[in-house]
Amino acid sequence: MLHVSVALCGTPRRLRYSMEDALRRAQAVFCFPAFDVVPDSVATWRVGRLVEIVDRRDASHPQRGIELQENHGRRIWSNIVRHPATTHIPAVFIGCAGWSIASARAGSFPGGGSHLERYARIFNAVEINSSFYRPHQPRTYARWAESVPAGFRFAVKVPKAISHTKRLRDCGAEMQVFLDQASCLGAKLGILLLQLPPGLAFDPRIVLPFLDDLRERHHGAVACEPRHVSWFRANVDAALRERGIARVAADPARVPRAAAPAGDRKAEYLRLHGSPRMYYDAYSDETLVCLARRLTRPGKRTRERWCIFDNTAEGHAIDDAVKLKALIADCSASQHLDPTKEGAGFRRRG
């Protein structure tokens, strides 16, 4: 069923009419010509503010409607905006920071092959952290890509030589070397992760030229994990969004806003480091249920959501990822999530 949403002036309520009834109302008020064809691609029509005012105040005055149609018809018509279907379930990528499999958890990864091959039979994503510490040969990335299924994706961490040593200054050459190496993952390169040092404040004179240069060199998804309080402001979110850079939602969050994704929302990236003890503690079942609901809710602009467990010190990352994967499968199968239980961000519970 196609609909028109009419927001009456002065009230937050939204009245929904069938397409036929709503267009008939608009035609009666503004003397629009008859509508012969409604495109099949149209899922929703929204009537602009001027239509709302007339619908409320002038519906009983046909002569006034005719006058308005003569004076403002084109402007009013331009306020009726077509919108395709806007909600869908984004792709969800679940994995860990690294694919090392401890012997105590080997039973969760049956079959032969390398650790990566066994890991990729269970999860559909992994975060390569080793690239942060040392470079990898292009043939190494290519071998990793050949070891995993077609739908598997890698998140690759930007080297600390760029983020921590040079602190985003004059590092175009280093970035190009890294991109040339990581690009050998081909279509299985899912997203770049740029984690910044806690002491690196947002300085637009340094950050924005760096991001602009990165965007010229790389057109794929990028997620930035800042940790200085100066990054968690609306103007910084806007600057990231303009450049197509997602801001990571992290737990534990250094400031409240760090718990929710921001910046460009085409990709959302969650890094769970373990809490209250970073890298050591597991997440409660209640928290994982909340995460499953959040990750599988419909999105308007979001194409993909990533959830990476970094609480690897005692092996909890694998356990939590396995549990979350099962919960997401249940959520996807049931298709009856309760929206009142969804959090505003990826905040931890329990």
PDB file of C-alpha atoms in Angstrom, residues 14-312:
ATOM      1  CA  ARG A  14       1.303  12.190  11.629  1.00  0.00           C
ATOM      2  CA  LEU A  15      -1.865  11.159   9.836  1.00  0.00           C
ATOM      3  CA  ARG A  16      -1.562   8.434   7.231  1.00  0.00           C
ATOM      4  CA  TYR A  17      -3.898   8.233   4.276  1.00  0.00           C
ATOM      5  CA  SER A  18      -4.014   5.871   1.340  1.00  0.00           C
ATOM      6  CA  MET A  19      -2.361   7.250  -1.785  1.00  0.00           C
ATOM      7  CA  GLU A  20      -5.690   7.675  -3.545  1.00  0.00           C
ATOM      8  CA  ASP A  21      -7.361   9.537  -0.662  1.00  0.00           C
ATOM      9  CA  ALA A  22      -4.420  11.800   0.024  1.00  0.00           C
ATOM     10  CA  LEU A  23      -3.953  12.818  -3.604  1.00  0.00           C
ATOM     11  CA  ARG A  24      -7.683  13.436  -3.891  1.00  0.00           C
ATOM     12  CA  ARG A  25      -7.481  15.771  -0.873  1.00  0.00           C
ATOM     13  CA  ALA A  26      -4.529  17.625  -2.376  1.00  0.00           C
ATOM     14  CA  GLN A  27      -6.254  17.864  -5.758  1.00  0.00           C
ATOM     15  CA  ALA A  28      -9.433  19.240  -4.188  1.00  0.00           C
ATOM     16  CA  VAL A  29      -7.584  21.939  -2.303  1.00  0.00           C
ATOM     17  CA  PHE A  30      -5.142  22.992  -4.984  1.00  0.00           C
ATOM     18  CA  CYS A  31      -7.058  22.083  -8.155  1.00  0.00           C
ATOM     19  CA  PHE A  32      -4.204  19.832  -9.281  1.00  0.00           C
ATOM     20  CA  PRO A  33      -4.773  17.934 -12.510  1.00  0.00           C
ATOM     21  CA  ALA A  34      -5.675  14.282 -12.173  1.00  0.00           C
ATOM     22  CA  PHE A  35      -2.866  11.858 -11.456  1.00  0.00           C
ATOM     23  CA  ASP A  36      -2.866   9.183 -14.121  1.00  0.00           C
ATOM     24  CA  VAL A  37       0.238   7.188 -13.175  1.00  0.00           C
ATOM     25  CA  VAL A  38       1.821   6.446  -9.811  1.00  0.00           C
ATOM     26  CA  PRO A  39       5.349   5.043 -10.337  1.00  0.00           C
ATOM     27  CA  ASP A  40       5.810   1.520  -9.046  1.00  0.00           C
ATOM     28  CA  SER A  41       9.103   2.569  -7.480  1.00  0.00           C
ATOM     29  CA  VAL A  42       7.381   4.972  -5.108  1.00  0.00           C
ATOM     30  CA  ALA A  43       7.030   3.608  -1.597  1.00  0.00           C
ATOM     31  CA  THR A  44       6.180   6.756   0.361  1.00  0.00           C
ATOM     32  CA  TRP A  45       5.083  10.303  -0.421  1.00  0.00           C
ATOM     33  CA  ARG A  46       5.608  13.160   2.038  1.00  0.00           C
ATOM     34  CA  VAL A  47       3.521  16.328   1.820  1.00  0.00           C
ATOM     35  CA  GLY A  48       5.475  19.482   2.593  1.00  0.00           C
ATOM     36  CA  ARG A  49       4.661  22.191   5.141  1.00  0.00           C
ATOM     37  CA  LEU A  50       2.763  24.475   2.766  1.00  0.00           C
ATOM     38  CA  VAL A  51       0.370  21.676   1.890  1.00  0.00           C
ATOM     39  CA  GLU A  52      -0.128  21.024   5.587  1.00  0.00           C
ATOM     40  CA  ILE A  53      -1.087  24.617   6.298  1.00  0.00           C
ATOM     41  CA  VAL A  54      -3.607  24.734   3.492  1.00  0.00           C
ATOM     42  CA  ASP A  55      -5.037  21.347   4.376  1.00  0.00           C
ATOM     43  CA  ARG A  56      -5.714  22.532   7.890  1.00  0.00           C
ATOM     44  CA  ARG A  57      -6.884  26.097   7.376  1.00  0.00           C
ATOM     45  CA  ASP A  58      -8.257  26.384   3.866  1.00  0.00           C
ATOM     46  CA  ALA A  59      -9.914  23.092   3.014  1.00  0.00           C
ATOM     47  CA  SER A  60     -13.341  24.715   3.449  1.00  0.00           C
ATOM     48  CA  HIS A  61     -12.517  27.597   1.142  1.00  0.00           C
ATOM     49  CA  PRO A  62     -12.364  26.346  -2.469  1.00  0.00           C
ATOM     50  CA  GLN A  63     -11.823  29.863  -3.833  1.00  0.00           C
ATOM     51  CA  ARG A  64      -8.802  30.300  -1.602  1.00  0.00           C
ATOM     52  CA  GLY A  65      -7.530  26.922  -2.793  1.00  0.00           C
ATOM     53  CA  ILE A  66      -7.801  28.033  -6.396  1.00  0.00           C
ATOM     54  CA  GLU A  67      -5.944  31.254  -5.613  1.00  0.00           C
ATOM     55  CA  LEU A  68      -3.186  29.379  -3.867  1.00  0.00           C
ATOM     56  CA  GLN A  69      -2.949  26.944  -6.739  1.00  0.00           C
ATOM     57  CA  GLU A  70      -2.523  29.782  -9.205  1.00  0.00           C
ATOM     58  CA  ASN A  71       0.086  31.581  -7.109  1.00  0.00           C
ATOM     59  CA  HIS A  72       2.036  28.738  -5.589  1.00  0.00           C
ATOM     60  CA  GLY A  73       1.178  25.599  -7.504  1.00  0.00           C
ATOM     61  CA  ARG A  74       4.666  24.901  -8.731  1.00  0.00           C
ATOM     62  CA  ARG A  75       6.181  25.512  -5.323  1.00  0.00           C
ATOM     63  CA  ILE A  76       3.629  23.275  -3.641  1.00  0.00           C
ATOM     64  CA  TRP A  77       4.129  20.523  -6.183  1.00  0.00           C
ATOM     65  CA  SER A  78       7.853  20.616  -5.548  1.00  0.00           C
ATOM     66  CA  ASN A  79       7.172  19.903  -1.874  1.00  0.00           C
ATOM     67  CA  ILE A  80       5.635  16.530  -2.656  1.00  0.00           C
ATOM     68  CA  VAL A  81       8.748  14.396  -2.550  1.00  0.00           C
ATOM     69  CA  ARG A  82       8.992  10.816  -3.686  1.00  0.00           C
ATOM     70  CA  HIS A  83      10.833   8.405  -1.410  1.00  0.00           C
ATOM     71  CA  PRO A  84      11.731   4.797  -2.239  1.00  0.00           C
ATOM     72  CA  ALA A  85      11.508   2.167   0.449  1.00  0.00           C
ATOM     73  CA  THR A  86      13.860   3.461   3.142  1.00  0.00           C
ATOM     74  CA  THR A  87      14.285   0.650   5.638  1.00  0.00           C
ATOM     75  CA  HIS A  88      16.173  -2.598   5.308  1.00  0.00           C
ATOM     76  CA  ILE A  89      18.238  -4.910   7.464  1.00  0.00           C
ATOM     77  CA  PRO A  90      21.924  -4.051   6.953  1.00  0.00           C
ATOM     78  CA  ALA A  91      24.516  -6.767   6.493  1.00  0.00           C
ATOM     79  CA  VAL A  92      25.959  -7.807   9.858  1.00  0.00           C
ATOM     80  CA  PHE A  93      29.609  -8.831  10.271  1.00  0.00           C
ATOM     81  CA  ILE A  94      30.594 -10.543  13.518  1.00  0.00           C
ATOM     82  CA  GLY A  95      34.137 -11.468  14.472  1.00  0.00           C
ATOM     83  CA  CYS A  96      37.148 -11.033  16.711  1.00  0.00           C
ATOM     84  CA  ALA A  97      40.350  -9.042  16.769  1.00  0.00           C
ATOM     85  CA  GLY A  98      42.554 -11.727  15.243  1.00  0.00           C
ATOM     86  CA  TRP A  99      41.819 -15.353  14.415  1.00  0.00           C
ATOM     87  CA  SER A 100      44.027 -17.209  16.871  1.00  0.00           C
ATOM     88  CA  ILE A 101      42.209 -20.247  18.277  1.00  0.00           C
ATOM     89  CA  ALA A 102      43.198 -21.371  21.774  1.00  0.00           C
ATOM     90  CA  SER A 103      43.263 -25.119  22.356  1.00  0.00           C
ATOM     91  CA  ALA A 104      40.528 -24.789  24.986  1.00  0.00           C
ATOM     92  CA  ARG A 105      38.167 -23.491  22.292  1.00  0.00           C
ATOM     93  CA  ALA A 106      39.287 -25.646  19.375  1.00  0.00           C
ATOM     94  CA  GLY A 107      36.044 -27.618  19.606  1.00  0.00           C
ATOM     95  CA  SER A 108      34.126 -24.602  18.341  1.00  0.00           C
ATOM     96  CA  PHE A 109      36.136 -24.707  15.097  1.00  0.00           C
ATOM     97  CA  PRO A 110      35.914 -28.237  13.646  1.00  0.00           C
ATOM     98  CA  GLY A 111      37.638 -29.432  10.511  1.00  0.00           C
ATOM     99  CA  GLY A 112      41.129 -29.117   9.164  1.00  0.00           C
ATOM    100  CA  GLY A 113      43.096 -26.295   7.647  1.00  0.00           C
ATOM    101  CA  SER A 114      44.773 -23.212   9.035  1.00  0.00           C
ATOM    102  CA  HIS A 115      43.413 -21.260  11.970  1.00  0.00           C
ATOM    103  CA  LEU A 116      42.021 -18.678   9.554  1.00  0.00           C
ATOM    104  CA  GLU A 117      40.279 -21.309   7.432  1.00  0.00           C
ATOM    105  CA  ARG A 118      38.687 -22.873  10.509  1.00  0.00           C
ATOM    106  CA  TYR A 119      37.784 -19.463  11.932  1.00  0.00           C
ATOM    107  CA  ALA A 120      36.136 -18.395   8.662  1.00  0.00           C
ATOM    108  CA  ARG A 121      33.808 -21.405   8.751  1.00  0.00           C
ATOM    109  CA  ILE A 122      32.212 -19.958  11.884  1.00  0.00           C
ATOM    110  CA  PHE A 123      32.478 -16.173  11.521  1.00  0.00           C
ATOM    111  CA  ASN A 124      32.101 -13.866   8.527  1.00  0.00           C
ATOM    112  CA  ALA A 125      34.591 -11.170   9.570  1.00  0.00           C
ATOM    113  CA  VAL A 126      37.863 -10.578  11.367  1.00  0.00           C
ATOM    114  CA  GLU A 127      39.895  -7.562  12.377  1.00  0.00           C
ATOM    115  CA  ILE A 128      43.559  -7.711  11.360  1.00  0.00           C
ATOM    116  CA  ASN A 129      45.382  -6.094  14.271  1.00  0.00           C
ATOM    117  CA  SER A 130      48.872  -7.214  13.321  1.00  0.00           C
ATOM    118  CA  SER A 131      48.970  -4.622  10.520  1.00  0.00           C
ATOM    119  CA  PHE A 132      49.030  -1.995  13.268  1.00  0.00           C
ATOM    120  CA  TYR A 133      52.405  -3.256  14.480  1.00  0.00           C
ATOM    121  CA  ARG A 134      54.148  -4.440  11.330  1.00  0.00           C
ATOM    122  CA  PRO A 135      53.603  -4.471   7.563  1.00  0.00           C
ATOM    123  CA  HIS A 136      52.483  -7.569   5.668  1.00  0.00           C
ATOM    124  CA  GLN A 137      53.579  -8.515   2.185  1.00  0.00           C
ATOM    125  CA  PRO A 138      50.972  -8.201  -0.590  1.00  0.00           C
ATOM    126  CA  ARG A 139      51.193 -11.961  -1.148  1.00  0.00           C
ATOM    127  CA  THR A 140      50.263 -12.502   2.509  1.00  0.00           C
ATOM    128  CA  TYR A 141      47.057 -10.514   2.138  1.00  0.00           C
ATOM    129  CA  ALA A 142      46.315 -12.361  -1.098  1.00  0.00           C
ATOM    130  CA  ARG A 143      46.806 -15.714   0.634  1.00  0.00           C
ATOM    131  CA  TRP A 144      44.464 -14.708   3.442  1.00  0.00           C
ATOM    132  CA  ALA A 145      41.822 -13.674   0.918  1.00  0.00           C
ATOM    133  CA  GLU A 146      42.070 -17.045  -0.818  1.00  0.00           C
ATOM    134  CA  SER A 147      41.629 -18.857   2.508  1.00  0.00           C
ATOM    135  CA  VAL A 148      38.132 -17.556   3.295  1.00  0.00           C
ATOM    136  CA  PRO A 149      34.665 -17.834   1.701  1.00  0.00           C
ATOM    137  CA  ALA A 150      33.379 -15.261  -0.774  1.00  0.00           C
ATOM    138  CA  GLY A 151      31.200 -13.494   1.773  1.00  0.00           C
ATOM    139  CA  PHE A 152      33.945 -13.115   4.372  1.00  0.00           C
ATOM    140  CA  ARG A 153      35.306  -9.618   5.047  1.00  0.00           C
ATOM    141  CA  PHE A 154      38.475  -8.257   6.654  1.00  0.00           C
ATOM    142  CA  ALA A 155      38.799  -5.107   8.711  1.00  0.00           C
ATOM    143  CA  VAL A 156      42.411  -3.906   8.501  1.00  0.00           C
ATOM    144  CA  LYS A 157      43.946  -1.684  11.146  1.00  0.00           C
ATOM    145  CA  VAL A 158      45.969   1.287   9.914  1.00  0.00           C
ATOM    146  CA  PRO A 159      49.647   1.123  11.012  1.00  0.00           C
ATOM    147  CA  LYS A 160      50.632   2.924  14.196  1.00  0.00           C
ATOM    148  CA  ALA A 161      53.438   4.584  12.225  1.00  0.00           C
ATOM    149  CA  ILE A 162      50.671   6.696  10.695  1.00  0.00           C
ATOM    150  CA  SER A 163      48.322   7.151  13.649  1.00  0.00           C
ATOM    151  CA  HIS A 164      50.684   7.172  16.632  1.00  0.00           C
ATOM    152  CA  THR A 165      54.194   7.970  15.421  1.00  0.00           C
ATOM    153  CA  LYS A 166      53.455  10.617  12.797  1.00  0.00           C
ATOM    154  CA  ARG A 167      50.070  11.441  14.352  1.00  0.00           C
ATOM    155  CA  LEU A 168      48.469  11.953  10.938  1.00  0.00           C
ATOM    156  CA  ARG A 169      51.116  14.457   9.767  1.00  0.00           C
ATOM    157  CA  ASP A 170      52.899  14.105   6.432  1.00  0.00           C
ATOM    158  CA  CYS A 171      52.199  10.403   6.095  1.00  0.00           C
ATOM    159  CA  GLY A 172      50.923  10.135   2.536  1.00  0.00           C
ATOM    160  CA  ALA A 173      53.771   7.853   1.469  1.00  0.00           C
ATOM    161  CA  GLU A 174      53.261   5.491   4.406  1.00  0.00           C
ATOM    162  CA  MET A 175      49.515   5.396   3.769  1.00  0.00           C
ATOM    163  CA  GLN A 176      49.997   4.527   0.113  1.00  0.00           C
ATOM    164  CA  VAL A 177      52.347   1.651   0.968  1.00  0.00           C
ATOM    165  CA  PHE A 178      49.790   0.299   3.447  1.00  0.00           C
ATOM    166  CA  LEU A 179      46.908   0.633   0.964  1.00  0.00           C
ATOM    167  CA  ASP A 180      48.895  -1.108  -1.768  1.00  0.00           C
ATOM    168  CA  GLN A 181      49.449  -4.024   0.582  1.00  0.00           C
ATOM    169  CA  ALA A 182      45.914  -4.279   1.998  1.00  0.00           C
ATOM    170  CA  SER A 183      44.314  -3.909  -1.438  1.00  0.00           C
ATOM    171  CA  CYS A 184      45.543  -7.415  -2.245  1.00  0.00           C
ATOM    172  CA  LEU A 185      42.594  -8.630  -0.196  1.00  0.00           C
ATOM    173  CA  GLY A 186      40.507  -7.596  -3.201  1.00  0.00           C
ATOM    174  CA  ALA A 187      36.738  -7.622  -2.671  1.00  0.00           C
ATOM    175  CA  LYS A 188      37.249  -9.145   0.769  1.00  0.00           C
ATOM    176  CA  LEU A 189      38.697  -5.904   2.130  1.00  0.00           C
ATOM    177  CA  GLY A 190      35.678  -4.714   4.083  1.00  0.00           C
ATOM    178  CA  ILE A 191      36.789  -1.656   6.040  1.00  0.00           C
ATOM    179  CA  LEU A 192      39.871   0.182   7.290  1.00  0.00           C
ATOM    180  CA  LEU A 193      40.146   0.842  11.013  1.00  0.00           C
ATOM    181  CA  LEU A 194      41.965   3.985  12.126  1.00  0.00           C
ATOM    182  CA  GLN A 195      42.513   3.901  15.883  1.00  0.00           C
ATOM    183  CA  LEU A 196      43.952   7.117  17.304  1.00  0.00           C
ATOM    184  CA  PRO A 197      46.062   7.581  20.441  1.00  0.00           C
ATOM    185  CA  PRO A 198      44.223   8.827  23.549  1.00  0.00           C
ATOM    186  CA  GLY A 199      46.197  12.053  23.559  1.00  0.00           C
ATOM    187  CA  LEU A 200      45.496  13.016  19.951  1.00  0.00           C
ATOM    188  CA  ALA A 201      43.047  15.932  20.070  1.00  0.00           C
ATOM    189  CA  PHE A 202      40.950  16.946  17.098  1.00  0.00           C
ATOM    190  CA  ASP A 203      42.862  19.632  15.215  1.00  0.00           C
ATOM    191  CA  PRO A 204      41.125  20.449  11.929  1.00  0.00           C
ATOM    192  CA  ARG A 205      44.368  21.793  10.457  1.00  0.00           C
ATOM    193  CA  ILE A 206      45.872  18.313  10.756  1.00  0.00           C
ATOM    194  CA  VAL A 207      42.933  15.903  10.726  1.00  0.00           C
ATOM    195  CA  LEU A 208      40.924  17.222   7.794  1.00  0.00           C
ATOM    196  CA  PRO A 209      43.815  17.317   5.270  1.00  0.00           C
ATOM    197  CA  PHE A 210      44.769  13.800   6.378  1.00  0.00           C
ATOM    198  CA  LEU A 211      41.228  12.494   5.861  1.00  0.00           C
ATOM    199  CA  ASP A 212      40.895  14.281   2.530  1.00  0.00           C
ATOM    200  CA  ASP A 213      44.124  12.697   1.356  1.00  0.00           C
ATOM    201  CA  LEU A 214      42.984   9.282   2.588  1.00  0.00           C
ATOM    202  CA  ARG A 215      39.725   9.669   0.687  1.00  0.00           C
ATOM    203  CA  GLU A 216      41.591  10.471  -2.518  1.00  0.00           C
ATOM    204  CA  ARG A 217      43.626   7.301  -2.146  1.00  0.00           C
ATOM    205  CA  HIS A 218      40.926   4.953  -0.848  1.00  0.00           C
ATOM    206  CA  HIS A 219      37.218   4.945  -1.685  1.00  0.00           C
ATOM    207  CA  GLY A 220      36.123   2.040   0.498  1.00  0.00           C
ATOM    208  CA  ALA A 221      34.686   2.085   4.012  1.00  0.00           C
ATOM    209  CA  VAL A 222      36.748   3.650   6.812  1.00  0.00           C
ATOM    210  CA  ALA A 223      36.033   3.647  10.555  1.00  0.00           C
ATOM    211  CA  CYS A 224      37.861   5.975  12.919  1.00  0.00           C
ATOM    212  CA  GLU A 225      38.227   5.234  16.647  1.00  0.00           C
ATOM    213  CA  PRO A 226      39.214   8.496  18.342  1.00  0.00           C
ATOM    214  CA  ARG A 227      39.808   8.497  22.076  1.00  0.00           C
ATOM    215  CA  HIS A 228      40.346  12.142  22.981  1.00  0.00           C
ATOM    216  CA  VAL A 229      37.285  13.980  24.303  1.00  0.00           C
ATOM    217  CA  SER A 230      37.602  16.741  21.679  1.00  0.00           C
ATOM    218  CA  TRP A 231      36.446  14.357  18.932  1.00  0.00           C
ATOM    219  CA  PHE A 232      32.988  13.774  20.385  1.00  0.00           C
ATOM    220  CA  ARG A 233      31.270  16.931  19.180  1.00  0.00           C
ATOM    221  CA  ALA A 234      28.651  17.648  16.574  1.00  0.00           C
ATOM    222  CA  ASN A 235      30.996  19.618  14.305  1.00  0.00           C
ATOM    223  CA  VAL A 236      33.482  16.736  14.262  1.00  0.00           C
ATOM    224  CA  ASP A 237      30.704  14.261  13.468  1.00  0.00           C
ATOM    225  CA  ALA A 238      29.686  16.495  10.577  1.00  0.00           C
ATOM    226  CA  ALA A 239      33.255  16.674   9.274  1.00  0.00           C
ATOM    227  CA  LEU A 240      33.554  12.880   9.366  1.00  0.00           C
ATOM    228  CA  ARG A 241      30.188  12.461   7.691  1.00  0.00           C
ATOM    229  CA  GLU A 242      31.117  14.843   4.882  1.00  0.00           C
ATOM    230  CA  ARG A 243      34.152  12.665   4.142  1.00  0.00           C
ATOM    231  CA  GLY A 244      32.370   9.334   4.412  1.00  0.00           C
ATOM    232  CA  ILE A 245      34.218   8.318   7.596  1.00  0.00           C
ATOM    233  CA  ALA A 246      32.376   6.338  10.278  1.00  0.00           C
ATOM    234  CA  ARG A 247      33.139   6.909  13.931  1.00  0.00           C
ATOM    235  CA  VAL A 248      33.549   3.720  15.944  1.00  0.00           C
ATOM    236  CA  ALA A 249      31.212   2.908  18.826  1.00  0.00           C
ATOM    237  CA  ALA A 250      33.507   1.616  21.563  1.00  0.00           C
ATOM    238  CA  ASP A 251      33.040  -0.156  24.870  1.00  0.00           C
ATOM    239  CA  PRO A 252      34.141   0.862  27.410  1.00  0.00           C
ATOM    240  CA  ALA A 253      33.314   4.372  26.259  1.00  0.00           C
ATOM    241  CA  ARG A 254      35.654   7.131  27.385  1.00  0.00           C
ATOM    242  CA  VAL A 255      32.789   9.632  27.111  1.00  0.00           C
ATOM    243  CA  PRO A 256      29.067   8.841  26.765  1.00  0.00           C
ATOM    244  CA  ARG A 257      28.941   9.809  23.096  1.00  0.00           C
ATOM    245  CA  ALA A 258      31.687   7.307  22.307  1.00  0.00           C
ATOM    246  CA  ALA A 259      29.228   4.460  22.982  1.00  0.00           C
ATOM    247  CA  ALA A 260      27.156   5.203  19.888  1.00  0.00           C
ATOM    248  CA  PRO A 261      28.223   5.178  16.225  1.00  0.00           C
ATOM    249  CA  ALA A 262      28.481   8.529  14.504  1.00  0.00           C
ATOM    250  CA  GLY A 263      29.985  10.204  11.459  1.00  0.00           C
ATOM    251  CA  ASP A 264      29.036   8.486   8.230  1.00  0.00           C
ATOM    252  CA  ARG A 265      26.360   5.904   8.979  1.00  0.00           C
ATOM    253  CA  LYS A 266      26.611   3.787   5.836  1.00  0.00           C
ATOM    254  CA  ALA A 267      28.860   1.557   7.921  1.00  0.00           C
ATOM    255  CA  GLU A 268      28.621   1.177  11.694  1.00  0.00           C
ATOM    256  CA  TYR A 269      31.561  -0.326  13.557  1.00  0.00           C
ATOM    257  CA  LEU A 270      31.431  -1.547  17.145  1.00  0.00           C
ATOM    258  CA  ARG A 271      34.584  -2.521  19.057  1.00  0.00           C
ATOM    259  CA  LEU A 272      33.982  -4.344  22.326  1.00  0.00           C
ATOM    260  CA  HIS A 273      37.170  -4.318  24.401  1.00  0.00           C
ATOM    261  CA  GLY A 274      35.714  -6.016  27.471  1.00  0.00           C
ATOM    262  CA  SER A 275      34.287  -4.315  30.543  1.00  0.00           C
ATOM    263  CA  PRO A 276      34.806  -3.435  33.305  1.00  0.00           C
ATOM    264  CA  ARG A 277      38.289  -4.905  32.754  1.00  0.00           C
ATOM    265  CA  MET A 278      39.382  -4.080  29.231  1.00  0.00           C
ATOM    266  CA  TYR A 279      40.579  -7.076  27.218  1.00  0.00           C
ATOM    267  CA  TYR A 280      39.817  -9.528  30.066  1.00  0.00           C
ATOM    268  CA  ASP A 281      36.121  -9.571  30.955  1.00  0.00           C
ATOM    269  CA  ALA A 282      33.312 -11.307  29.073  1.00  0.00           C
ATOM    270  CA  TYR A 283      29.968  -9.687  28.293  1.00  0.00           C
ATOM    271  CA  SER A 284      26.766 -10.708  30.025  1.00  0.00           C
ATOM    272  CA  ASP A 285      24.006 -12.556  28.205  1.00  0.00           C
ATOM    273  CA  GLU A 286      21.747  -9.536  28.695  1.00  0.00           C
ATOM    274  CA  THR A 287      24.264  -7.286  26.968  1.00  0.00           C
ATOM    275  CA  LEU A 288      24.602  -9.693  24.041  1.00  0.00           C
ATOM    276  CA  VAL A 289      20.812  -9.888  23.623  1.00  0.00           C
ATOM    277  CA  CYS A 290      20.682  -6.090  23.524  1.00  0.00           C
ATOM    278  CA  LEU A 291      23.459  -6.064  20.937  1.00  0.00           C
ATOM    279  CA  ALA A 292      21.665  -8.611  18.757  1.00  0.00           C
ATOM    280  CA  ARG A 293      18.540  -6.462  18.726  1.00  0.00           C
ATOM    281  CA  ARG A 294      20.553  -3.359  17.888  1.00  0.00           C
ATOM    282  CA  LEU A 295      22.548  -4.992  15.114  1.00  0.00           C
ATOM    283  CA  THR A 296      19.498  -6.467  13.380  1.00  0.00           C
ATOM    284  CA  ARG A 297      17.142  -3.516  13.519  1.00  0.00           C
ATOM    285  CA  PRO A 298      16.197  -1.923  10.178  1.00  0.00           C
ATOM    286  CA  GLY A 299      18.255   1.015   8.988  1.00  0.00           C
ATOM    287  CA  LYS A 300      17.631   3.844   6.569  1.00  0.00           C
ATOM    288  CA  ARG A 301      21.163   4.734   5.499  1.00  0.00           C
ATOM    289  CA  THR A 302      23.217   1.954   7.064  1.00  0.00           C
ATOM    290  CA  ARG A 303      24.453  -0.715   4.653  1.00  0.00           C
ATOM    291  CA  GLU A 304      26.520  -2.795   7.059  1.00  0.00           C
ATOM    292  CA  ARG A 305      27.177  -3.190  10.766  1.00  0.00           C
ATOM    293  CA  TRP A 306      30.341  -4.625  12.263  1.00  0.00           C
ATOM    294  CA  CYS A 307      30.787  -6.006  15.764  1.00  0.00           C
ATOM    295  CA  ILE A 308      34.339  -6.960  16.730  1.00  0.00           C
ATOM    296  CA  PHE A 309      35.210  -8.457  20.107  1.00  0.00           C
ATOM    297  CA  ASP A 310      38.620  -7.397  21.402  1.00  0.00           C
ATOM    298  CA  ASN A 311      38.387  -9.007  24.868  1.00  0.00           C
ATOM    299  CA  THR A 312      40.939 -11.599  23.825  1.00  0.00           C
TER     300      THR A 312
END
